[in-house]
XYZ file of C-alpha atoms in Angstrom:
575
model
C 151.319 110.368 57.615
C 147.806 110.577 56.081
C 146.440 111.792 59.434
C 148.910 114.671 59.636
C 148.425 115.866 56.065
C 145.044 117.650 56.536
C 146.529 119.598 59.445
C 149.497 120.609 57.296
C 147.205 121.877 54.536
C 145.146 123.775 57.075
C 148.302 125.329 58.531
C 149.411 126.483 55.098
C 146.026 128.095 54.389
C 146.119 129.912 57.722
C 149.647 131.185 57.068
C 148.590 132.457 53.637
C 145.564 134.193 55.157
C 147.816 135.845 57.731
C 150.166 137.104 55.001
C 153.191 135.193 56.318
C 153.632 133.207 53.103
C 152.120 133.344 49.595
C 150.480 130.642 47.517
C 153.608 129.995 45.460
C 155.679 129.444 48.583
C 153.024 127.118 49.992
C 152.928 125.038 46.788
C 156.727 124.750 46.774
C 156.756 123.805 50.465
C 154.119 121.121 49.896
C 156.202 119.524 47.137
C 159.295 119.630 49.369
C 157.274 118.185 52.261
C 156.186 115.173 50.190
C 159.767 114.616 49.018
C 161.322 114.795 52.489
C 158.374 113.470 54.542
C 158.821 116.307 57.064
C 156.250 118.483 58.869
C 155.166 121.500 56.823
C 156.262 123.893 59.547
C 159.820 122.541 59.439
C 159.931 122.739 55.644
C 158.735 126.367 55.674
C 161.473 127.291 58.131
C 164.168 125.368 56.240
C 163.215 127.133 52.988
C 163.421 130.479 54.759
C 159.803 131.407 54.018
C 159.068 132.128 57.687
C 161.294 132.438 60.761
C 160.877 130.029 63.719
C 159.935 132.894 66.045
C 157.272 134.303 63.727
C 155.820 130.841 63.129
C 155.638 130.115 66.870
C 154.117 133.525 67.561
C 151.488 132.945 64.857
C 150.589 129.507 66.193
C 150.376 130.839 69.737
C 147.967 133.595 68.713
C 145.955 131.307 66.444
C 145.424 128.658 69.107
C 145.409 130.850 72.211
C 148.391 128.937 73.602
C 150.936 130.898 75.629
C 154.315 131.454 73.917
C 157.350 130.481 76.034
C 161.098 130.569 75.477
C 162.044 126.927 76.016
C 165.774 127.741 75.994
C 165.341 129.886 79.127
C 163.236 127.453 81.153
C 164.831 125.078 83.641
C 163.156 121.726 82.943
C 163.323 118.953 85.503
C 164.660 115.799 83.771
C 161.972 113.742 85.533
C 159.304 115.921 83.899
C 160.973 115.833 80.485
C 161.018 112.022 80.601
C 157.250 111.723 81.192
C 156.743 111.616 77.421
C 158.824 108.983 75.585
C 161.582 110.694 73.614
C 160.526 109.085 70.324
C 157.000 110.527 70.647
C 158.332 113.904 71.780
C 160.630 114.175 68.773
C 157.940 113.006 66.363
C 155.580 115.774 67.457
C 158.267 118.411 68.218
C 157.229 118.744 71.858
C 158.728 118.653 75.356
C 157.108 118.646 78.819
C 158.182 121.743 80.793
C 156.373 121.435 84.131
C 153.946 119.289 86.103
C 151.481 120.468 88.734
C 149.480 117.660 90.357
C 147.479 116.020 87.556
C 148.350 118.523 84.824
C 151.351 118.395 82.510
C 152.397 121.527 80.624
C 153.880 120.663 77.228
C 155.664 123.070 74.878
C 154.765 122.265 71.254
C 155.987 123.667 67.967
C 152.440 123.174 66.607
C 149.922 123.573 69.454
C 147.028 122.859 67.084
C 148.078 119.226 66.613
C 145.245 117.479 68.473
C 146.619 114.051 67.525
C 149.821 114.818 69.422
C 147.931 116.165 72.439
C 145.832 112.998 72.570
C 148.977 110.849 72.320
C 150.567 112.734 75.229
C 147.457 112.335 77.353
C 147.276 108.587 76.685
C 150.981 107.969 77.344
C 151.078 109.977 80.615
C 147.533 109.650 81.974
C 147.665 113.389 82.757
C 145.689 116.406 81.607
C 147.737 118.247 78.955
C 148.121 122.039 79.055
C 149.713 123.323 75.851
C 152.151 126.206 75.409
C 154.038 127.140 72.245
C 157.804 127.133 71.646
C 160.011 127.264 68.579
C 160.845 123.918 66.987
C 164.555 124.774 67.173
C 164.489 125.405 70.931
C 162.417 122.271 71.591
C 164.747 120.006 69.598
C 167.820 121.547 71.231
C 166.303 120.887 74.660
C 165.613 117.257 73.701
C 169.198 116.967 72.428
C 170.517 118.192 75.769
C 168.534 115.600 77.679
C 169.687 112.848 75.328
C 173.310 113.952 75.630
C 173.155 114.237 79.405
C 170.912 111.266 79.988
C 172.606 110.555 83.298
C 171.524 112.831 86.125
C 173.917 114.581 88.467
C 172.985 112.091 91.164
C 173.892 109.204 88.843
C 177.281 110.806 88.195
C 177.819 111.219 91.928
C 176.857 107.583 92.546
C 179.268 106.446 89.814
C 182.196 108.284 91.403
C 181.330 106.981 94.879
C 180.997 103.435 93.535
C 184.452 103.572 91.986
C 186.025 105.086 95.087
C 184.615 102.308 97.271
C 186.862 99.885 95.454
C 189.856 101.729 96.867
C 191.141 101.236 100.346
C 188.801 103.196 102.686
C 191.567 104.341 104.963
C 193.557 105.758 102.053
C 190.471 107.514 100.678
C 189.792 109.181 104.045
C 193.398 110.335 104.342
C 193.298 111.841 100.859
C 190.012 113.611 101.616
C 191.479 115.170 104.767
C 194.443 116.545 102.814
C 192.033 118.028 100.237
C 194.691 117.781 97.578
C 193.350 114.733 95.749
C 193.896 114.822 91.997
C 191.478 112.864 89.821
C 193.079 109.612 88.759
C 192.279 107.568 85.663
C 189.475 105.683 87.398
C 187.805 108.870 88.693
C 188.329 111.035 85.637
C 185.350 110.164 83.443
C 182.565 110.363 86.068
C 184.081 113.519 87.593
C 184.230 115.185 84.180
C 180.601 114.187 83.608
C 179.524 115.550 87.005
C 181.212 118.943 86.577
C 179.970 119.144 82.986
C 176.381 118.597 84.118
C 176.686 121.280 86.802
C 177.958 123.771 84.223
C 175.311 122.761 81.663
C 172.501 123.216 84.190
C 173.808 126.653 85.106
C 174.080 127.779 81.477
C 170.610 126.450 80.637
C 169.203 128.350 83.635
C 170.726 131.606 82.378
C 173.092 131.859 85.360
C 175.906 134.409 85.468
C 177.946 132.651 88.184
C 178.415 129.166 89.657
C 179.509 128.938 93.311
C 181.223 125.756 94.541
C 180.994 126.338 98.309
C 182.773 123.923 100.701
C 181.027 123.387 104.027
C 181.786 121.192 106.994
C 179.959 118.108 105.727
C 179.006 118.849 102.097
C 179.897 121.030 99.147
C 177.045 123.336 98.138
C 176.486 124.368 94.529
C 174.634 127.638 94.055
C 173.979 129.600 90.865
C 173.301 133.312 90.424
C 170.359 133.974 88.098
C 169.282 137.564 87.409
C 171.510 138.756 90.231
C 170.095 136.439 92.920
C 171.763 133.275 94.259
C 169.715 130.059 94.112
C 170.590 126.654 95.664
C 171.308 123.999 93.043
C 172.713 120.681 94.338
C 174.675 119.280 97.280
C 177.874 117.316 96.612
C 179.114 114.733 99.160
C 182.171 115.965 101.068
C 184.285 113.029 99.845
C 183.850 114.244 96.251
C 184.815 117.830 97.035
C 188.544 117.410 96.199
C 187.697 115.790 92.847
C 185.265 118.548 91.840
C 187.733 121.272 92.863
C 190.542 119.523 90.992
C 188.429 119.241 87.840
C 187.511 122.949 87.917
C 191.149 123.917 88.445
C 192.285 121.689 85.590
C 189.687 123.295 83.302
C 190.989 126.773 84.193
C 194.655 125.731 83.963
C 195.283 126.429 87.658
C 197.856 124.736 89.883
C 196.015 121.703 91.263
C 198.687 121.001 93.880
C 198.479 124.508 95.374
C 195.546 125.067 97.739
C 197.037 127.653 100.106
C 196.829 130.774 97.933
C 194.093 132.270 95.724
C 194.291 131.600 91.986
C 192.518 132.946 88.894
C 192.152 131.461 85.433
C 189.933 131.043 82.398
C 188.295 128.056 80.732
C 186.314 127.425 77.562
C 183.673 124.696 77.704
C 180.853 123.442 75.504
C 177.389 123.738 77.015
C 174.625 122.366 74.829
C 175.628 123.346 71.309
C 177.525 126.530 72.105
C 180.847 127.457 73.588
C 180.981 129.571 76.726
C 183.951 131.003 78.565
C 184.401 130.755 82.328
C 186.417 133.075 84.536
C 187.404 130.833 87.453
C 188.578 132.022 90.866
C 189.739 129.843 93.771
C 190.021 130.997 97.389
C 191.205 128.974 100.418
C 188.614 128.706 103.219
C 188.431 126.830 106.499
C 186.555 123.930 104.842
C 188.547 123.752 101.617
C 188.893 125.803 98.457
C 185.930 127.884 97.336
C 185.528 128.050 93.545
C 183.469 130.685 91.731
C 183.045 130.484 87.953
C 181.749 133.564 86.128
C 179.967 132.533 82.916
C 180.980 134.733 79.992
C 178.870 134.135 76.910
C 180.847 135.553 73.924
C 178.735 137.844 71.761
C 175.742 137.903 74.122
C 176.553 141.347 75.445
C 177.467 143.026 72.154
C 174.454 145.284 72.014
C 174.057 148.944 71.187
C 172.697 151.854 73.191
C 169.103 150.978 72.338
C 169.574 147.511 73.852
C 170.431 148.950 77.284
C 166.874 150.046 78.084
C 167.543 153.785 78.325
C 164.542 156.090 78.163
C 164.375 158.105 74.916
C 165.240 161.295 76.829
C 168.243 159.756 78.593
C 169.465 158.100 75.409
C 169.321 161.425 73.545
C 171.282 163.163 76.326
C 173.882 160.399 76.409
C 174.319 160.407 72.630
C 175.025 164.128 72.871
C 177.816 163.352 75.344
C 179.309 160.706 73.034
C 179.561 163.218 70.195
C 182.185 165.230 72.113
C 185.640 165.087 70.454
C 187.476 164.612 73.754
C 186.854 164.246 77.474
C 186.186 161.585 80.111
C 182.951 159.609 80.494
C 182.631 157.551 83.689
C 180.262 154.619 84.238
C 179.711 153.862 87.930
C 178.013 151.177 89.961
C 178.775 148.240 92.251
C 180.173 144.924 91.033
C 177.638 143.094 88.863
C 175.654 146.195 87.909
C 176.270 145.852 84.154
C 179.003 148.478 83.718
C 180.993 146.312 81.292
C 177.883 145.640 79.200
C 177.269 149.376 78.943
C 180.868 150.109 77.956
C 180.822 147.431 75.239
C 177.532 148.836 73.925
C 179.098 152.318 73.783
C 182.151 151.084 71.878
C 179.961 149.050 69.536
C 177.912 152.196 68.897
C 180.800 154.568 68.145
C 183.233 152.102 66.546
C 184.229 153.264 63.074
C 187.116 152.782 60.596
C 187.764 156.499 61.097
C 188.784 156.020 64.748
C 191.696 154.295 66.439
C 190.198 152.568 69.482
C 192.143 150.830 72.265
C 191.032 149.158 75.478
C 192.735 148.105 78.701
C 190.688 145.403 80.413
C 190.947 142.950 83.288
C 189.789 140.592 81.883
C 188.931 140.973 78.193
C 185.435 139.490 78.366
C 184.265 139.877 74.761
C 186.438 140.138 71.657
C 185.431 143.056 69.436
C 186.355 143.366 65.771
C 188.278 146.490 64.800
C 189.242 147.350 68.393
C 192.671 146.641 69.899
C 192.082 145.103 73.316
C 194.824 144.600 75.915
C 194.616 142.221 78.872
C 195.996 143.651 82.119
C 198.683 141.403 83.667
C 199.797 142.873 86.958
C 202.187 139.981 87.658
C 204.421 141.172 84.803
C 203.946 144.866 85.494
C 201.209 145.535 82.931
C 198.891 147.541 85.190
C 196.181 149.987 84.106
C 198.526 152.928 84.667
C 201.484 151.305 82.863
C 199.247 150.178 80.006
C 197.666 153.613 79.659
C 201.061 155.308 79.588
C 202.192 153.019 76.749
C 198.866 153.154 74.964
C 199.057 156.944 74.630
C 202.065 156.428 72.332
C 199.908 154.286 69.981
C 198.091 157.319 68.488
C 194.629 156.491 69.915
C 191.432 158.464 69.343
C 189.237 156.612 71.828
C 190.427 154.786 74.943
C 188.598 152.443 77.293
C 190.200 151.983 80.715
C 188.375 149.031 82.263
C 188.633 150.359 85.824
C 190.138 153.424 87.494
C 191.831 151.825 90.499
C 194.630 154.147 91.552
C 195.863 157.730 91.559
C 198.236 157.351 88.623
C 195.559 155.842 86.367
C 193.087 158.611 87.292
C 195.621 161.360 86.618
C 196.766 159.848 83.303
C 193.151 159.429 82.188
C 192.358 163.101 82.876
C 195.501 164.277 81.103
C 194.689 162.044 78.104
C 191.298 163.748 77.830
C 192.922 167.186 77.997
C 195.255 166.258 75.127
C 192.397 165.428 72.759
C 191.322 161.857 73.531
C 187.860 160.501 74.334
C 188.247 158.278 77.398
C 185.781 155.847 78.992
C 186.271 154.192 82.376
C 184.460 152.811 85.421
C 184.383 153.636 89.118
C 182.780 151.897 92.080
C 180.454 154.554 93.509
C 176.837 154.383 94.657
C 175.599 157.166 92.376
C 176.699 159.585 89.674
C 177.423 162.684 91.842
C 179.638 160.529 94.093
C 182.150 160.089 91.244
C 183.465 163.653 91.593
C 184.561 163.402 95.278
C 186.006 159.961 94.506
C 188.195 161.306 91.678
C 189.322 164.223 93.842
C 190.180 161.808 96.668
C 192.223 159.752 94.179
C 194.496 162.729 93.534
C 193.031 164.343 90.415
C 193.800 168.071 90.455
C 190.552 170.015 91.037
C 191.367 172.641 88.401
C 191.737 169.921 85.713
C 188.504 168.053 86.376
C 185.834 170.554 85.129
C 187.499 170.850 81.726
C 187.998 167.107 81.248
C 185.027 165.276 82.811
C 182.023 165.217 80.433
C 179.473 163.068 82.271
C 178.920 160.255 84.750
C 176.414 157.466 84.094
C 175.440 155.467 87.196
C 173.504 152.216 86.929
C 172.098 149.160 88.674
C 170.245 146.085 87.422
C 166.719 145.163 88.521
C 164.939 141.910 87.726
C 162.075 142.196 85.256
C 158.654 140.790 86.066
C 157.923 137.656 84.067
C 155.644 138.757 81.192
C 153.839 135.412 81.307
C 152.575 135.614 84.887
C 152.831 139.185 86.204
C 149.606 140.582 87.616
C 148.318 144.121 88.005
C 147.018 144.911 91.471
C 143.707 146.561 92.190
C 143.691 150.205 93.264
C 143.032 149.191 96.861
C 145.878 146.653 96.941
C 148.201 149.135 95.221
C 147.401 151.786 97.814
C 148.005 149.308 100.633
C 151.376 148.301 99.155
C 152.466 151.938 98.894
C 151.454 152.473 102.523
C 153.297 149.373 103.715
C 156.459 150.324 101.802
C 156.131 154.012 102.758
C 156.429 155.139 99.145
C 154.719 158.032 97.387
C 154.426 157.850 93.616
C 155.212 160.934 91.489
C 152.236 163.123 90.595
C 150.412 161.871 87.521
C 151.668 158.275 87.811
C 149.204 155.385 87.339
C 147.814 154.370 90.723
C 147.892 150.626 90.060
C 151.019 148.545 90.603
C 152.179 145.089 89.542
C 153.375 141.990 91.350
C 155.185 138.750 90.562
C 153.439 135.387 90.886
C 155.538 132.638 89.305
C 155.067 130.118 86.489
C 156.963 127.489 84.508
C 158.459 130.109 82.182
C 160.282 131.840 85.069
C 160.869 128.724 87.191
C 158.281 130.053 89.673
C 160.471 133.023 90.615
C 158.128 135.676 89.202
C 161.027 137.327 87.380
C 162.775 136.715 84.082
C 165.696 138.756 82.781
C 167.097 142.045 84.037
C 166.769 145.693 83.123
C 169.108 148.593 83.823
C 168.124 151.629 85.858
C 170.277 154.686 85.229
C 171.066 158.250 86.200
C 173.099 160.599 83.999
C 174.962 163.562 85.451
C 176.324 165.941 82.801
C 179.001 168.338 84.027
C 177.812 171.933 83.636
C 179.205 175.379 84.415
C 177.582 175.702 87.836
C 179.699 172.786 89.061
C 183.032 174.463 88.302
C 183.452 176.334 91.594
C 182.144 173.400 93.656
C 184.766 171.104 92.087
C 187.632 173.564 92.454
C 186.756 174.196 96.106
C 186.256 170.457 96.830
C 182.628 170.773 97.899
C 180.948 167.934 99.762
C 178.892 165.159 98.166
C 175.570 166.813 99.096
C 176.476 169.911 97.084
C 177.175 167.840 93.983
C 173.833 166.066 94.426
C 172.060 169.408 94.593
C 173.843 170.775 91.526
C 173.211 167.548 89.594
C 169.468 167.742 90.305
C 169.432 171.365 89.193
C 171.128 170.227 85.990
C 168.281 167.803 85.253
C 169.485 164.569 86.868
C 166.759 161.946 87.365
C 167.876 159.552 90.112
C 168.069 155.786 89.628
C 165.301 155.408 92.213
C 162.946 157.696 90.268
C 163.972 155.921 87.054
C 163.023 152.617 88.702
C 159.683 153.991 89.935
C 158.753 154.629 86.305
C 159.565 151.010 85.453
C 157.531 149.772 88.432
C 154.353 151.633 87.459
C 154.798 150.444 83.855
C 154.901 146.830 85.025
C 158.516 146.216 84.008
C 159.668 145.488 87.564
C 158.204 145.497 91.080
C 158.595 148.017 93.881
C 160.050 145.314 96.126
C 162.762 144.561 93.538
C 163.529 148.268 93.130
C 163.933 148.704 96.890
C 166.128 145.596 97.077
C 168.524 147.037 94.519
C 168.537 150.712 95.482
C 168.233 150.063 99.235
C 168.325 153.440 100.959
C 169.685 155.418 98.011
C 166.494 157.426 97.555
C-alpha cells in the first residue's frame, strides 16, 4: 500500500491540472481511499467525479498508451491466463494478445510501473501496455472466472460421460440424430452451448451458425457481416448441441423433419440477450442459426446512423410530411430494421398514435404499440394492417411489404392521412418503384402517396487503432488495379487495413451505413403512370439530386472510414 500511494497522489495532481477534478474532490477522494483501501482511480469513478471513459482516455494520452475497448476484443483464454488472476485483479489489468516474446496488457492505470514490472517478472515476457476502462477489464476477468472451463474441456466432459454408456447404443442414437440430452449429459452440454454463445456475444457477432457436416459440426459466427470459423464439434455431440439449442428456443426436440423457428433469452456475461433461433433439416442433420438480438443496442436516432449532414437534412424534411409512404430498401442484413427503429425513436411523441407490425418484434419501444405477426393463426401483414387502420393510428410501421394486398393497403393508408414506413428487398432506391408496380399498386396512386425511398448497405469500418494511409504512389496503383476513378477534388491518398489485437487482426471494427435517398418529385409522375423501365427512374433520380450508395461509399473510403475493397465487396457491380 505505501508503494502505491505516491502514484495515487501524482494521479490526482495530474487530473486536477487537466481540469477533470478540483482540489476539493481530490481531498474527498483521498479520505475515501484511505477508508476503503481502494485505488484512487476507482474511488474517483465511484464518487462520480470522473467517468471511466474519460479517465481511461486521460491516462492513455498522458502515458502515450493506446486506448482499446476491452469489451470488444476477443481474448484467447490461454493469453488471459498468462498473468495470475490475483495479480491481474490487484492491478486492474488483463493480457489481450501475445506476439512471440511480447505480451500486450490492457491496464486501467498504464502509468503503474510497479504493476508492469510484476507482469514482466511473472511471465518472463516484454510487456506492451494499452489502456482500457477498469469496468471493462474487471468484467472480462469475471467472464474468464465464470467460464474457467474451455469449450474443449466441456466437449471432453460430455465425451467422457458418454463413454460410460453402451457404445453400440450411443452409435445407434447418433445415427437417428434425435438424441435428447439426458440427466447425465445435461450439465456439460448446457456449459458447452453457453460457452459458444458467450464467445459469440463477446466477439460482437450478429449470428451463430451450427453447421452439420459429414464428420463434424462446424460453428461459425458472423462479425461485422462476415462469417468467421469458431470451433469444431465432434459429430457424436451434434444431436446434444442441437437438442440444447432447440430446448432454449422452445422448439419441438422430437421433430427434425421440418423447419422450426423460435426465440430464447440467455445471459451472456452480465447482460441478457435475445436469440432468434431457426432450424432447417439438411442431409447431415439439422442446421441451427441463432440471430443475436441485443435489446436496446439499436435504439439510436438519426444522427447515430452515420448520414451525411446533407442527407440527414433531406431525410428530416421527408419525415415532417403529415402523410405518405417512406420505404427503406436493401438486402437482408443491411440494417433496415435499425434505420426504422431510429426513425420511430426520432419522431415518437405523446401527440402521435404509433403502431407497428413486425416479424419479429426485435426491440421493445416505450410508447409504441408493437404487434408480432403470426401467420399460423392468420395474423399476416395484410390482415394486421387492415385491423390496425381501425385503431386510429397516426404513424404506421409495416415491417416488410411482402405481397400485393399489403402494398395496396399501405398506399391507401397513406392517401387517407397516415404516415407509413415499410421495407422492400431491392438493390437500390429507384428499383423500389418498379417493384411496387409489379406488386399490383395502381400507377395513378403511387405519385401522390410515395414520399421517398432510402436504400442502404453496411460496410465494415477500418480499425482506428491500426489503419494506415497509403502513399500517393500506392494509392494510384490501387486505383489502377481496381479500375476506379475518384471524383474530382477528392484526396489522392487512400487507406488500408492491417490488423491488431483491438480488431482481432481483421483490420476492421464495427460497421457503417452507406445510403442513397430518392425523393419523389414532379418529373417522375408521367414515368410512374406509364410504367417506365428501371433505367428511366435511375435517370430521373439522379436529376433530382440522388447520390448513389457507391459514391457515398467512395467519400467514406477517401476519409479513411472504410476501404475501397470493402466498398466493392458490398456494392459489387452496383456502380
